[in-house]
Every structure is written in structure tokens, then in C-alpha cells.
């Protein structure tokens, strides 16, 4: 059945990750930031594991900074938004989507499942500068020039979806009202 993990895969340990579908607009054309994963040889969006003492939103910001040296502005295509005085609790950015992906790993962690929090964002500042420890290369890519044969199917489909969202303008900036949250992240050194 579509969307279900294979038998036994649902018993694998789960690890939380965050990924960012990060866009910029150049001369009226939307481009997405992609990087070529060194180990997998696939073009992917920036992202990685959520570290201890970090929420998925913070991990998304950190990964974009570490991998591409960019600052971002979170966007949402989901127009439902809850905002209230939460007392001693604080609101954080909700992912656009959360997906589970089975990862076959015979070397490091063994087979596991990534619970991936997917965020939509656009560049706030910075110039794309790939961290060669994190990726072989990185680039801004239009929808027409996506390296489809060198992408995971889910990444390709989600990129197409988010290109459509960006073109139609069916999104809004989020997070600016979260005054207790520093999106430059005090935990991330510059």
C-alpha cells in the first residue's frame, strides 16, 4: 500500500531530521538550493539530524547555515496558524510536512527510519557557499533544470510541489511574531 513502510521497517529505530526546501527569486524565476550528498551521490535539499537540546526548527536553521552559509525566512503554505499567549510555553515553527523514510545503513547506525520535518523557506541573506565537509557541491536550480535522474523520487516530487507554491504565491512568511525566538540562533556560531 502506498505510504506504508515495508514489514519490519516499522520496527527500526527512529531518528529525527529536518530538511529545508529553500528558494530564492532571481529575475522573476524561482530557484531551489540543492546540494550533492558526498556519500550518496544524490542531489538533495539541505538538512540533517536534529541534535540533542535542539528542536526541528532549530536544526533546519543550523543545517542551512552549516551546509550553505545562508540565513533563511520560514514560509508556510498552510494558512491555518495558531497564535496565543502560551504562558511559560513557546511556539515554534511547524513543518510543512513530516515524512518517514526507511534508511538502509550497513555501516554507521544500522537500518533506521528518518522522521523528517520538512520546511519551506526563502533566503533572507548570504551567498551560497558550500561547506565541502558537508557536500560535494551545491547550486541554485530552476524547476526546469532539476537533476531529476540524480534525485530521490520524494525530493523531486516535493520540489515540484513547492515550486508550484512559490510560483502561485500561495505562502506567507512566518516566525516574525515569535519574539522569544532568535532565528539567527544563539546556538549556531557564525
mmCIF file of C-alpha atoms in Angstrom:
data_model
loop_
_atom_site.group_PDB
_atom_site.id
_atom_site.type_symbol
_atom_site.label_atom_id
_atom_site.label_comp_id
_atom_site.label_asym_id
_atom_site.label_seq_id
_atom_site.Cartn_x
_atom_site.Cartn_y
_atom_site.Cartn_z
ATOM 1 C CA UNK A 1 0.000 0.000 0.000
ATOM 2 C CA UNK A 2 1.347 3.468 -0.880
ATOM 3 C CA UNK A 3 2.764 5.402 2.032
ATOM 4 C CA UNK A 4 3.375 2.391 4.267
ATOM 5 C CA UNK A 5 6.764 1.151 5.333
ATOM 6 C CA UNK A 6 7.590 -2.448 4.451
ATOM 7 C CA UNK A 7 7.081 -5.170 7.047
ATOM 8 C CA UNK A 8 9.788 -4.975 9.671
ATOM 9 C CA UNK A 9 10.835 -1.470 8.664
ATOM 10 C CA UNK A 10 8.328 -0.002 11.083
ATOM 11 C CA UNK A 11 10.292 -1.689 13.885
ATOM 12 C CA UNK A 12 13.545 0.093 13.030
ATOM 13 C CA UNK A 13 14.728 2.815 15.433
ATOM 14 C CA UNK A 14 13.644 6.342 14.533
ATOM 15 C CA UNK A 15 15.873 9.400 14.223
ATOM 16 C CA UNK A 16 14.514 12.932 13.818
ATOM 17 C CA UNK A 17 15.835 15.005 10.933
ATOM 18 C CA UNK A 18 14.985 18.369 9.368
ATOM 19 C CA UNK A 19 15.151 19.324 5.689
ATOM 20 C CA UNK A 20 14.601 22.703 4.045
ATOM 21 C CA UNK A 21 13.138 23.417 0.618
ATOM 22 C CA UNK A 22 14.964 26.742 0.321
ATOM 23 C CA UNK A 23 14.113 29.157 -2.504
ATOM 24 C CA UNK A 24 15.248 32.457 -3.941
ATOM 25 C CA UNK A 25 13.783 34.554 -6.738
ATOM 26 C CA UNK A 26 16.134 35.797 -9.454
ATOM 27 C CA UNK A 27 14.792 37.974 -12.279
ATOM 28 C CA UNK A 28 11.271 36.628 -11.720
ATOM 29 C CA UNK A 29 12.359 32.970 -11.711
ATOM 30 C CA UNK A 30 12.285 30.770 -8.627
ATOM 31 C CA UNK A 31 15.343 28.644 -7.824
ATOM 32 C CA UNK A 32 15.847 25.998 -5.157
ATOM 33 C CA UNK A 33 19.083 25.315 -3.275
ATOM 34 C CA UNK A 34 20.310 21.760 -3.865
ATOM 35 C CA UNK A 35 23.486 20.073 -2.728
ATOM 36 C CA UNK A 36 25.148 16.902 -3.908
ATOM 37 C CA UNK A 37 25.475 14.487 -0.990
ATOM 38 C CA UNK A 38 29.034 13.129 -0.872
ATOM 39 C CA UNK A 39 28.214 9.637 0.386
ATOM 40 C CA UNK A 40 25.001 9.062 -1.568
ATOM 41 C CA UNK A 41 25.890 10.875 -4.796
ATOM 42 C CA UNK A 42 22.355 12.320 -4.925
ATOM 43 C CA UNK A 43 21.145 15.899 -5.191
ATOM 44 C CA UNK A 44 19.218 16.792 -2.039
ATOM 45 C CA UNK A 45 17.882 19.785 -0.144
ATOM 46 C CA UNK A 46 19.871 20.974 2.881
ATOM 47 C CA UNK A 47 19.141 19.133 6.096
ATOM 48 C CA UNK A 48 20.319 16.681 8.683
ATOM 49 C CA UNK A 49 19.798 15.147 12.099
ATOM 50 C CA UNK A 50 18.194 17.039 14.974
ATOM 51 C CA UNK A 51 20.852 17.373 17.676
ATOM 52 C CA UNK A 52 20.267 16.929 21.419
ATOM 53 C CA UNK A 53 18.748 20.062 23.009
ATOM 54 C CA UNK A 54 17.517 21.269 19.619
ATOM 55 C CA UNK A 55 14.038 21.289 18.118
ATOM 56 C CA UNK A 56 13.466 20.501 14.409
ATOM 57 C CA UNK A 57 13.121 24.188 13.511
ATOM 58 C CA UNK A 58 16.477 24.994 15.112
ATOM 59 C CA UNK A 59 18.044 22.042 13.295
ATOM 60 C CA UNK A 60 16.722 23.380 9.976
ATOM 61 C CA UNK A 61 18.323 26.783 10.569
ATOM 62 C CA UNK A 62 21.605 25.214 11.726
ATOM 63 C CA UNK A 63 21.829 22.811 8.775
ATOM 64 C CA UNK A 64 21.265 25.576 6.199
ATOM 65 C CA UNK A 65 23.934 27.673 7.918
ATOM 66 C CA UNK A 66 26.407 24.773 8.184
ATOM 67 C CA UNK A 67 25.927 23.414 4.670
ATOM 68 C CA UNK A 68 25.352 26.569 2.609
ATOM 69 C CA UNK A 69 26.207 29.553 4.856
ATOM 70 C CA UNK A 70 22.759 31.097 4.303
ATOM 71 C CA UNK A 71 20.158 32.653 6.593
ATOM 72 C CA UNK A 72 16.526 31.845 5.917
ATOM 73 C CA UNK A 73 12.988 33.097 6.402
ATOM 74 C CA UNK A 74 10.448 30.359 7.095
ATOM 75 C CA UNK A 75 7.359 30.260 4.890
ATOM 76 C CA UNK A 76 4.086 28.396 5.196
ATOM 77 C CA UNK A 77 1.667 27.226 2.531
ATOM 78 C CA UNK A 78 -0.660 26.084 5.314
ATOM 79 C CA UNK A 79 -2.768 29.124 6.110
ATOM 80 C CA UNK A 80 -4.043 27.827 9.425
ATOM 81 C CA UNK A 81 -1.943 29.407 12.150
ATOM 82 C CA UNK A 82 -2.366 29.302 15.907
ATOM 83 C CA UNK A 83 -1.137 32.272 17.856
ATOM 84 C CA UNK A 84 -1.911 32.812 21.518
ATOM 85 C CA UNK A 85 -0.282 33.665 24.807
ATOM 86 C CA UNK A 86 1.046 30.285 25.893
ATOM 87 C CA UNK A 87 2.340 31.409 29.264
ATOM 88 C CA UNK A 88 5.597 29.627 30.024
ATOM 89 C CA UNK A 89 5.489 27.620 26.769
ATOM 90 C CA UNK A 90 6.760 28.956 23.463
ATOM 91 C CA UNK A 91 5.535 28.441 19.957
ATOM 92 C CA UNK A 92 7.939 27.105 17.347
ATOM 93 C CA UNK A 93 7.698 26.813 13.574
ATOM 94 C CA UNK A 94 5.532 23.955 12.347
ATOM 95 C CA UNK A 95 6.965 21.932 9.448
ATOM 96 C CA UNK A 96 5.085 21.883 6.159
ATOM 97 C CA UNK A 97 5.115 18.106 6.277
ATOM 98 C CA UNK A 98 6.593 15.277 8.340
ATOM 99 C CA UNK A 99 7.580 12.127 6.460
ATOM 100 C CA UNK A 100 9.107 8.811 7.493
ATOM 101 C CA UNK A 101 11.806 7.312 5.277
ATOM 102 C CA UNK A 102 13.438 3.928 5.791
ATOM 103 C CA UNK A 103 17.237 4.238 5.625
ATOM 104 C CA UNK A 104 19.251 1.105 4.890
ATOM 105 C CA UNK A 105 22.605 1.590 6.589
ATOM 106 C CA UNK A 106 25.060 -1.283 6.792
ATOM 107 C CA UNK A 107 27.908 0.877 8.078
ATOM 108 C CA UNK A 108 27.167 3.513 10.711
ATOM 109 C CA UNK A 109 23.838 3.439 12.565
ATOM 110 C CA UNK A 110 22.332 0.293 11.076
ATOM 111 C CA UNK A 111 18.927 0.353 9.422
ATOM 112 C CA UNK A 112 16.737 3.123 10.800
ATOM 113 C CA UNK A 113 13.885 5.459 9.962
ATOM 114 C CA UNK A 114 14.284 9.187 9.432
ATOM 115 C CA UNK A 115 11.328 11.130 10.776
ATOM 116 C CA UNK A 116 11.971 14.140 8.546
ATOM 117 C CA UNK A 117 10.447 17.525 9.348
ATOM 118 C CA UNK A 118 10.211 19.341 6.006
ATOM 119 C CA UNK A 119 10.294 23.145 5.999
ATOM 120 C CA UNK A 120 9.617 25.695 3.269
ATOM 121 C CA UNK A 121 11.798 28.816 3.309
ATOM 122 C CA UNK A 122 13.346 31.538 1.232
ATOM 123 C CA UNK A 123 16.787 33.060 1.579
ATOM 124 C CA UNK A 124 16.969 36.028 3.907
ATOM 125 C CA UNK A 125 20.661 36.793 3.442
ATOM 126 C CA UNK A 126 24.010 35.363 2.437
ATOM 127 C CA UNK A 127 25.646 33.966 -0.667
ATOM 128 C CA UNK A 128 25.575 30.237 -1.337
ATOM 129 C CA UNK A 129 28.908 28.878 -0.113
ATOM 130 C CA UNK A 130 29.048 25.089 0.103
ATOM 131 C CA UNK A 131 30.785 23.523 3.075
ATOM 132 C CA UNK A 132 32.892 20.836 1.383
ATOM 133 C CA UNK A 133 32.795 18.692 4.540
ATOM 134 C CA UNK A 134 29.003 18.561 4.128
ATOM 135 C CA UNK A 135 28.540 18.243 0.348
ATOM 136 C CA UNK A 136 30.453 17.722 -2.898
ATOM 137 C CA UNK A 137 28.868 20.802 -4.473
ATOM 138 C CA UNK A 138 25.745 22.964 -4.275
ATOM 139 C CA UNK A 139 23.828 25.206 -6.632
ATOM 140 C CA UNK A 140 20.654 27.187 -7.233
ATOM 141 C CA UNK A 141 18.474 25.253 -9.667
ATOM 142 C CA UNK A 142 15.310 26.164 -11.591
ATOM 143 C CA UNK A 143 12.459 23.681 -11.845
ATOM 144 C CA UNK A 144 13.311 23.044 -15.500
ATOM 145 C CA UNK A 145 16.917 22.194 -14.658
ATOM 146 C CA UNK A 146 16.309 19.877 -11.680
ATOM 147 C CA UNK A 147 18.763 16.937 -11.888
ATOM 148 C CA UNK A 148 15.819 14.529 -11.735
ATOM 149 C CA UNK A 149 17.802 11.371 -12.530
ATOM 150 C CA UNK A 150 20.144 12.159 -9.638
ATOM 151 C CA UNK A 151 17.462 12.929 -7.011
ATOM 152 C CA UNK A 152 15.409 10.746 -4.715
ATOM 153 C CA UNK A 153 11.861 10.468 -6.049
ATOM 154 C CA UNK A 154 10.332 12.022 -2.929
ATOM 155 C CA UNK A 155 12.704 15.011 -3.102
ATOM 156 C CA UNK A 156 11.875 15.528 -6.775
ATOM 157 C CA UNK A 157 8.112 15.382 -6.175
ATOM 158 C CA UNK A 158 8.263 17.714 -3.194
ATOM 159 C CA UNK A 159 10.476 20.166 -5.102
ATOM 160 C CA UNK A 160 7.894 20.255 -7.913
ATOM 161 C CA UNK A 161 5.123 20.844 -5.373
ATOM 162 C CA UNK A 162 6.972 23.679 -3.640
ATOM 163 C CA UNK A 163 7.947 25.293 -6.967
ATOM 164 C CA UNK A 164 4.205 25.447 -7.686
ATOM 165 C CA UNK A 165 3.548 27.019 -4.275
ATOM 166 C CA UNK A 166 6.245 29.644 -4.861
ATOM 167 C CA UNK A 167 5.040 30.486 -8.393
ATOM 168 C CA UNK A 168 1.433 30.967 -7.282
ATOM 169 C CA UNK A 169 2.435 32.981 -4.223
ATOM 170 C CA UNK A 170 0.325 30.701 -2.038
ATOM 171 C CA UNK A 171 2.527 31.100 1.033
ATOM 172 C CA UNK A 172 3.192 33.534 3.836
ATOM 173 C CA UNK A 173 6.189 34.419 5.938
ATOM 174 C CA UNK A 174 6.031 33.010 9.453
ATOM 175 C CA UNK A 175 8.045 33.370 12.604
ATOM 176 C CA UNK A 176 8.443 37.145 12.747
ATOM 177 C CA UNK A 177 5.907 37.338 15.596
ATOM 178 C CA UNK A 178 7.826 34.815 17.695
ATOM 179 C CA UNK A 179 9.694 37.409 19.733
ATOM 180 C CA UNK A 180 11.285 34.874 22.107
ATOM 181 C CA UNK A 181 12.922 33.056 19.212
ATOM 182 C CA UNK A 182 16.133 34.201 17.539
ATOM 183 C CA UNK A 183 16.201 32.836 14.003
ATOM 184 C CA UNK A 184 19.910 33.518 13.742
ATOM 185 C CA UNK A 185 20.095 31.043 16.611
ATOM 186 C CA UNK A 186 22.336 31.815 19.516
ATOM 187 C CA UNK A 187 23.379 28.138 19.465
ATOM 188 C CA UNK A 188 24.810 28.437 15.962
ATOM 189 C CA UNK A 189 28.141 30.183 15.821
ATOM 190 C CA UNK A 190 28.712 32.488 12.865
#
